[in-house]
Short mmCIF file of C-alpha atoms in Angstrom, two decimals:
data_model
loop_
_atom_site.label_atom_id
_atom_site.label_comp_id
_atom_site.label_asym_id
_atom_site.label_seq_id
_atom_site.Cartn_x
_atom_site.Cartn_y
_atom_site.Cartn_z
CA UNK A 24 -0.56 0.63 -50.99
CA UNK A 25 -3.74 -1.14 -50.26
CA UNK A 26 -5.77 -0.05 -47.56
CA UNK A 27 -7.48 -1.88 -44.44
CA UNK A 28 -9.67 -0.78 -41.55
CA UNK A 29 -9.65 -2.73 -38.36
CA UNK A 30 -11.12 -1.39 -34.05
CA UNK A 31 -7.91 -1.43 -32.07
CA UNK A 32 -6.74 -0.22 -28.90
CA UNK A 33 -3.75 2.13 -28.67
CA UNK A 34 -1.35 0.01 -25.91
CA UNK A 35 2.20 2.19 -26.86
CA UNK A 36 3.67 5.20 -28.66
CA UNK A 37 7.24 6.32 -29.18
CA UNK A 38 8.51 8.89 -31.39
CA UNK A 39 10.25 8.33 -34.75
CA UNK A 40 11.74 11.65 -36.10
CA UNK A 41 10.61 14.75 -35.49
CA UNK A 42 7.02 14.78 -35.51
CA UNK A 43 5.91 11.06 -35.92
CA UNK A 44 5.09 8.38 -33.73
CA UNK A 45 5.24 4.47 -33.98
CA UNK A 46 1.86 2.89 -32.77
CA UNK A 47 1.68 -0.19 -30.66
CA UNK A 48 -1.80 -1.20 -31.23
CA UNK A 49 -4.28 -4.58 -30.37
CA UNK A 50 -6.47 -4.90 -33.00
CA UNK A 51 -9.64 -7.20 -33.61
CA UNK A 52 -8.86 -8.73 -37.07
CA UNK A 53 -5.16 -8.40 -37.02
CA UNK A 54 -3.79 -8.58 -33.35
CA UNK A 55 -0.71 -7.16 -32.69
CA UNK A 56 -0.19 -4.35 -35.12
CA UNK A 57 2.85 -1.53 -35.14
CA UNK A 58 1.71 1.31 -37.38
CA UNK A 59 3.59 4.63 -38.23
CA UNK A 60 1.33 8.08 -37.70
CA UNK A 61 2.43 10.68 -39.43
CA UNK A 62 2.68 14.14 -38.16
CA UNK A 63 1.32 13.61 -35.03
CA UNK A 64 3.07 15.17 -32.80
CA UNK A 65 2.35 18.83 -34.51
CA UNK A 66 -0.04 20.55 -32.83
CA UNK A 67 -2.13 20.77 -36.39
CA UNK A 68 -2.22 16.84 -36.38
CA UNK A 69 -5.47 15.84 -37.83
CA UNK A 70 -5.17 13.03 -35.48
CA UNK A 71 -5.19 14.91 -32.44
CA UNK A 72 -5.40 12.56 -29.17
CA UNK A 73 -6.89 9.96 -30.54
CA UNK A 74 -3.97 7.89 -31.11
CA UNK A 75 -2.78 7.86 -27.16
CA UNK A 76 -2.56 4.50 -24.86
CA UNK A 77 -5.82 3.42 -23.86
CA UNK A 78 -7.77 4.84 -26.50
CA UNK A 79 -9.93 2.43 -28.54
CA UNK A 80 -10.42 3.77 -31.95
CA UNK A 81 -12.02 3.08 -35.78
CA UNK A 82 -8.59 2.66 -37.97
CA UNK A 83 -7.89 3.31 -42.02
CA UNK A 84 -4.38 1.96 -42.39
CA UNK A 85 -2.46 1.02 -45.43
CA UNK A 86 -0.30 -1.12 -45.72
CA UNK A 87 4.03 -0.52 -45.66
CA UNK A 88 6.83 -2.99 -46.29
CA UNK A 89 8.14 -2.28 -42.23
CA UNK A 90 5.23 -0.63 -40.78
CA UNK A 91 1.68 -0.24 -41.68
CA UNK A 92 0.80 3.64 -42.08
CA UNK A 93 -2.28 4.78 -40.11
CA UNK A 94 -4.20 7.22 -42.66
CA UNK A 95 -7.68 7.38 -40.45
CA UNK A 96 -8.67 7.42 -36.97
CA UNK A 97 -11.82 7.88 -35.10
CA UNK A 98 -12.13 7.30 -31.70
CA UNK A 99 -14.94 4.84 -30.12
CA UNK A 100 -13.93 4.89 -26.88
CA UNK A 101 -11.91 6.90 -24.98
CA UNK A 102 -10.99 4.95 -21.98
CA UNK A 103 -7.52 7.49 -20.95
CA UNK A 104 -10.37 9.92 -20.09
CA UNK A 105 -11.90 8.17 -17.25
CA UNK A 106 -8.50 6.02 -15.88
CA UNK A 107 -5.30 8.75 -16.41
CA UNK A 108 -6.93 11.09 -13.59
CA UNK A 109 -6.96 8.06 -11.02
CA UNK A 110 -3.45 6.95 -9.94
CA UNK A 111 -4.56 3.26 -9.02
CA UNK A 112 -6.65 2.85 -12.14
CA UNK A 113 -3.79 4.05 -14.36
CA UNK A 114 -1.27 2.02 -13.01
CA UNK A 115 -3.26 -1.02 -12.80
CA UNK A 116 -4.79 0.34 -16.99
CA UNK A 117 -0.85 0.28 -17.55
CA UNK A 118 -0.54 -3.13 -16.69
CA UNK A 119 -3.10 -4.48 -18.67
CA UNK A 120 -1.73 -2.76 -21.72
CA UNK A 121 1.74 -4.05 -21.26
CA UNK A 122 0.44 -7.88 -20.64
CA UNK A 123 -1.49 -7.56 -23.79
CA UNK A 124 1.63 -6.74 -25.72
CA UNK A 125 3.52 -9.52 -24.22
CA UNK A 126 0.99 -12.10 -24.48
CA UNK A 127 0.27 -11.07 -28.04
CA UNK A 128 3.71 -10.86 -29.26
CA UNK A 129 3.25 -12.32 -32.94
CA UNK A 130 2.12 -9.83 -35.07
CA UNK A 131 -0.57 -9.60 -37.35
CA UNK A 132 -1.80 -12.93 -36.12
CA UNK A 133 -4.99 -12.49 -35.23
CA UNK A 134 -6.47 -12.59 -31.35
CA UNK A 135 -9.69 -11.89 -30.82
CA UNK A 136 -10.20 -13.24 -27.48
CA UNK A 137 -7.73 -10.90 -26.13
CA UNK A 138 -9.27 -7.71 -27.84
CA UNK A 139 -12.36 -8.36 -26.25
CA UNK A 140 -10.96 -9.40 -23.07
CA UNK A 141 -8.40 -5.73 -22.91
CA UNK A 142 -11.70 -4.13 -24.30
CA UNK A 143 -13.57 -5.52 -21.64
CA UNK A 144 -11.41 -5.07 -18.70
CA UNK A 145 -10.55 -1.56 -19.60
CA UNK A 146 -14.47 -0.82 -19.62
CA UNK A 147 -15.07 -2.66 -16.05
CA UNK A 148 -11.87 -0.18 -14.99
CA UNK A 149 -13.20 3.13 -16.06
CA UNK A 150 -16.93 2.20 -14.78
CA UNK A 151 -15.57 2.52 -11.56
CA UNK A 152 -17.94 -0.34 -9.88
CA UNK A 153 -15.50 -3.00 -9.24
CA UNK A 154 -11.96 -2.35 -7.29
CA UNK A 155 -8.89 -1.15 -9.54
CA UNK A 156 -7.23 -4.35 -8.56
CA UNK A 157 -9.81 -6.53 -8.68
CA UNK A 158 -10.39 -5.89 -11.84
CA UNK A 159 -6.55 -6.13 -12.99
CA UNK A 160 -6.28 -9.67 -10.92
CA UNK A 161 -9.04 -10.38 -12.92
CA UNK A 162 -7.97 -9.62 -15.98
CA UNK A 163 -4.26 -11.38 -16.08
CA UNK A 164 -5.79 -14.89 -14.92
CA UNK A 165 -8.01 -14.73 -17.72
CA UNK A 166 -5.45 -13.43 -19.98
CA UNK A 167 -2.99 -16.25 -18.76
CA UNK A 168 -5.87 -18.53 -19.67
CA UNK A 169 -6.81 -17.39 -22.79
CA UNK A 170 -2.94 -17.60 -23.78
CA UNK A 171 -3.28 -21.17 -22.73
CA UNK A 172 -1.56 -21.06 -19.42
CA UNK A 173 -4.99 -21.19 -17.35
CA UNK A 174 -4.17 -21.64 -13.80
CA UNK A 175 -5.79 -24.58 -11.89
CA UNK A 176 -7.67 -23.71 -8.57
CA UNK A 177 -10.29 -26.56 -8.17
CA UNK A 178 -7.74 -29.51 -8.84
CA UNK A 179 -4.46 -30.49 -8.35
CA UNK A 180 -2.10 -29.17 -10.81
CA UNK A 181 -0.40 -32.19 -11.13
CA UNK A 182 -2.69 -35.06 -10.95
CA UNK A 183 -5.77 -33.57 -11.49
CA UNK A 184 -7.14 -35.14 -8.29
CA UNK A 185 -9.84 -32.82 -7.02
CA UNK A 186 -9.63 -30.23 -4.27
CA UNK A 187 -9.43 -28.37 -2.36
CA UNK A 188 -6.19 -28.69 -2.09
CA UNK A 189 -3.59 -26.81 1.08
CA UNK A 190 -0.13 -25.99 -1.80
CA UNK A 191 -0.13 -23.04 -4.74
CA UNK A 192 2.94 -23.03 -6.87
CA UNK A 193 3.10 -21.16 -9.92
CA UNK A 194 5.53 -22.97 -11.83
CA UNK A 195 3.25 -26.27 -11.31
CA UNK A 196 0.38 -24.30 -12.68
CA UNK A 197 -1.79 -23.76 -9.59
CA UNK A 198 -3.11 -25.84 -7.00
CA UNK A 199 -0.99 -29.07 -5.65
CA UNK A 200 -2.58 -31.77 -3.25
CA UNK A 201 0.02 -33.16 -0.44
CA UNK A 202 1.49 -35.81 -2.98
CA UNK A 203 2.09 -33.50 -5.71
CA UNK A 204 3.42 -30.87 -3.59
CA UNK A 205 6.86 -29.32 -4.52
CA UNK A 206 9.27 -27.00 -2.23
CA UNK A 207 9.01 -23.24 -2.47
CA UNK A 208 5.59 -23.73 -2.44
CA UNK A 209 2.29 -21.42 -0.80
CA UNK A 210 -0.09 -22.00 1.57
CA UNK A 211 -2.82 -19.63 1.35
CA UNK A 212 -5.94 -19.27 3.23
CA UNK A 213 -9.02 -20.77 2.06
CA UNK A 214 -10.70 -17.59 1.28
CA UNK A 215 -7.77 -16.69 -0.95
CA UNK A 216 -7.90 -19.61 -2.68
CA UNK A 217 -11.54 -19.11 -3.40
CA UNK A 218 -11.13 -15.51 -4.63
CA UNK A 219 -9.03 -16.67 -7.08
CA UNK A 220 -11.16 -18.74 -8.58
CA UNK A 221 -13.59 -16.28 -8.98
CA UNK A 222 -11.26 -13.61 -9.93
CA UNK A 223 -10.66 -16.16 -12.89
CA UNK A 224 -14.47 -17.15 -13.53
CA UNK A 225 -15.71 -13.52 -12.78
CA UNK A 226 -17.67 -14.27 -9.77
CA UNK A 227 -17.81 -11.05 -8.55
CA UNK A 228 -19.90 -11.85 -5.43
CA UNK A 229 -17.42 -14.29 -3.78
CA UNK A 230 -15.12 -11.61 -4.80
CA UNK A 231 -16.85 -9.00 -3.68
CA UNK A 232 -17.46 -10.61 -0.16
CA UNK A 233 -13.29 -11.65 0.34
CA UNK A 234 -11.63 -9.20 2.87
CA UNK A 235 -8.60 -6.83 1.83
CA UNK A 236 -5.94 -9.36 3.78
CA UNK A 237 -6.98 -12.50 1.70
CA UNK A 238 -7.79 -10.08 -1.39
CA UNK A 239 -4.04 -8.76 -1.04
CA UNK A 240 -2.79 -12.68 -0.20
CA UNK A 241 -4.70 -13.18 -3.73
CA UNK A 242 -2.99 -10.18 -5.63
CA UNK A 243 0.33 -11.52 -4.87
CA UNK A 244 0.10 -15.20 -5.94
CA UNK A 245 -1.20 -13.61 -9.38
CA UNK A 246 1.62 -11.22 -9.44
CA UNK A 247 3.94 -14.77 -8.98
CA UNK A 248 2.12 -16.39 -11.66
CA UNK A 249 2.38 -13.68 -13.97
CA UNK A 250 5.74 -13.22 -13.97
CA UNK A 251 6.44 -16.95 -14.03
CA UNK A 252 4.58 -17.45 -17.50
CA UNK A 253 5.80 -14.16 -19.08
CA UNK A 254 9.51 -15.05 -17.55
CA UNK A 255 10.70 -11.60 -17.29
CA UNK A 256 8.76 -9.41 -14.79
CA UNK A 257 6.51 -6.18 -16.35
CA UNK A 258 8.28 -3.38 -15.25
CA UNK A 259 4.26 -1.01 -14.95
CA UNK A 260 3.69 -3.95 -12.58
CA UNK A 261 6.13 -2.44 -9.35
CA UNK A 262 3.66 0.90 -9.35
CA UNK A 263 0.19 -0.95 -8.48
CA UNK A 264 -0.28 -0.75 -5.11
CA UNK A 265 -1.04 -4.54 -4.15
#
């Protein structure tokens, strides 16, 4: 079988038979990628724990007619050490994991721009510097974005006439001045419609400077816009704390 090495991060296991374990990975070259690892589950698995969700690893894999067959791994980075002994940082980790595997969903196609991105935002949640959810809200805009539903916060959804505008509606894609404006829609604060933006550019001093209520105002309308684009809710999402 011919043989390919690739960095991915480990975003799901489940067992297959009695002592292997299907591997839901994100990889740099190939994207999505689910990979069989043989024997894992024994506790004389060469593998050991490198293979668990959140764990960014070195790969040899070679490749099956189903599923690819992991025959190396090293770790690079393992992120599970410094988020699974924090509850908010896991569940918010979780999240990020599970968008990744819905917003990649074609596999083998390659999506670097996400790798980075998970690799990134699992990095800025284990360094402990920036809020647990901060960091999540951060990370779904620009995953919505780089999956080409980027959300618009300086100009009007619609019309494109420029802000700031009073209206949010996630199905509009952001923002919506008084003409565009369509029922069901939000009115946030100012200062939530700010953090926002940063939360989607990165600017972590405006961010940084936003108080919890218009933070938390903020966490929600991502939440809404999330599960608008992906259509079906994630069920890690109902354990953040938001």
């Amino acid at each position: 079988m011919p043989l390919y090495r690739d960095e991915a991060v480990v975003l799901r296991t489940h067992k297959l038979g009695e002592a292997d374990r299907i591997i839901t990975l994100l990889t740099r070259h190939h994207g999505q990628v689910r990979a069989v690892a043989k024997g894992v589950r024994r506790t004389t698995s060469k593998f050991g724990s490198r293979l668990e969700p959140f764990t960014h690893v070195d790969l040899q894999l070679a490749e099956g007619r189903s599923l690819d067959i992991i025959t190396q791994a090293e770790t690079l980075t393992p992120f599970s050490a410094g988020i699974g002994h924090d509850y908010d940082r896991y569940t918010s980790g979780t999240v990020m994991l599970e968008t990744a595997e819905r917003l990649v969903s074609e596999e083998k196609q390659p999506s670097l721009q996400h790798f980075l991105l998970l690799v990134g935002g699992l990095r800025a949640m284990v360094s402990g510097e920036r809020g647990p959810g901060q960091v999540l809200d951060s990370y779904l805009l620009r995953s919505l974005a780089v999956a080409g539903y980027a959300p618009s916060f300086d100009h009007c959804a619609r019309c494109g006439d420029e802000g700031p505008h009073r209206w949010f509606n996630p199905s509009m894609g952001g923002m919506l001045c008084v003409t565009c404006r369509v029922p069901g829609s939000a009115s946030p604060a100012p200062e939530t419609i700010a953090a926002l933006g940063a939360l989607l550019t990165g600017d972590w001093a405006i961010i940084e400077a936003t108080g919890p209520r218009h933070l938390k105002e903020a966490s929600g309308l991502v939440a809404a816009y999330l599960a608008w684009h992906l259509e079906r809710g994630l069920r890690s999402l109902v354990y953040v704390e938001r």
